[in-house]
XYZ file of C-alpha atoms in Angstrom:
107
model
C 85.350 133.391 120.651
C 85.947 129.841 119.356
C 83.330 127.971 117.427
C 82.609 124.288 117.962
C 83.823 123.582 114.424
C 87.462 124.446 115.156
C 87.678 121.930 117.974
C 86.377 119.144 115.778
C 88.686 120.034 112.891
C 91.770 118.467 114.492
C 90.620 114.828 114.122
C 89.597 115.486 110.515
C 92.989 117.028 109.672
C 94.773 114.121 111.390
C 92.739 111.610 109.377
C 93.495 113.404 106.098
C 97.214 113.420 106.892
C 97.148 109.704 107.712
C 95.375 108.911 104.440
C 97.839 111.050 102.503
C 100.620 108.812 103.805
C 98.801 105.741 102.510
C 99.935 105.379 98.943
C 99.576 102.608 96.473
C 101.438 99.452 97.506
C 104.080 97.987 95.217
C 101.766 95.053 94.551
C 98.994 97.417 93.449
C 101.421 99.391 91.271
C 102.643 96.123 89.739
C 99.070 95.027 88.994
C 98.372 98.369 87.326
C 101.550 98.161 85.215
C 100.699 94.582 84.214
C 97.172 95.573 83.176
C 98.585 98.372 81.008
C 101.184 96.006 79.533
C 98.518 93.412 78.758
C 96.385 96.053 77.037
C 99.363 97.012 74.864
C 100.015 93.368 74.024
C 96.400 92.559 73.165
C 95.953 95.832 71.240
C 92.321 95.996 70.104
C 91.067 92.933 71.996
C 88.767 93.848 74.848
C 89.327 92.161 78.196
C 88.853 92.591 81.913
C 91.185 91.856 84.807
C 90.752 91.963 88.550
C 93.601 94.196 89.729
C 92.845 93.486 93.395
C 93.202 89.747 92.782
C 96.321 90.403 90.701
C 97.915 92.379 93.543
C 97.053 89.564 95.959
C 98.806 87.066 93.648
C 102.008 89.128 93.396
C 105.153 87.128 94.179
C 108.802 88.107 94.530
C 110.689 85.046 93.249
C 113.904 86.870 92.346
C 114.374 89.344 95.151
C 112.607 92.364 96.583
C 112.707 94.524 93.438
C 111.068 92.088 90.988
C 107.325 91.402 91.202
C 105.770 88.577 89.214
C 102.028 88.209 88.719
C 100.436 85.069 87.314
C 96.799 85.922 86.578
C 93.898 85.420 84.213
C 92.168 88.006 82.077
C 88.674 87.477 80.739
C 88.356 88.185 77.044
C 85.286 89.851 75.585
C 84.105 86.424 74.404
C 84.130 85.226 78.017
C 87.170 83.038 77.449
C 89.831 82.957 80.161
C 93.256 84.181 79.095
C 96.046 83.304 81.548
C 99.118 85.507 81.495
C 102.356 86.079 83.370
C 103.773 89.526 84.000
C 106.977 90.794 85.585
C 107.856 94.296 86.687
C 110.920 95.751 88.365
C 111.053 98.476 90.978
C 113.982 100.849 91.371
C 115.755 99.928 94.612
C 116.979 103.518 94.975
C 113.447 104.892 94.561
C 110.922 102.205 95.586
C 107.984 104.652 95.367
C 108.612 105.226 91.653
C 106.368 103.395 89.180
C 107.742 99.996 88.171
C 109.287 99.164 84.829
C 107.398 96.519 82.872
C 109.802 93.704 82.029
C 107.386 91.514 80.081
C 103.868 90.200 79.646
C 103.605 86.601 78.483
C 100.261 85.341 77.285
C 99.814 81.632 77.920
C 97.171 80.753 75.340
């Protein structure tokens, strides 16, 4: 005898499989790498960044493997701190985390 639960499990399993295929975009991975790179550069200074906005600002000026993000962090004092970040993705393995090329603070 089948229970009603088994019949309704198929849509749930299908949804889980679809979500599993949805990984982090390259723009999101670039924003994450840039935030980590900025933290290393600023060392003990506290700041905040909007990674969603950073990902939205991602550009590819030098080809598909290089992502450049021009964004602004907010320092603990409330001061804006513009910065430029570049990362590179491995063309042979585009799902791999990017390599941080540089973080340039513009202040």
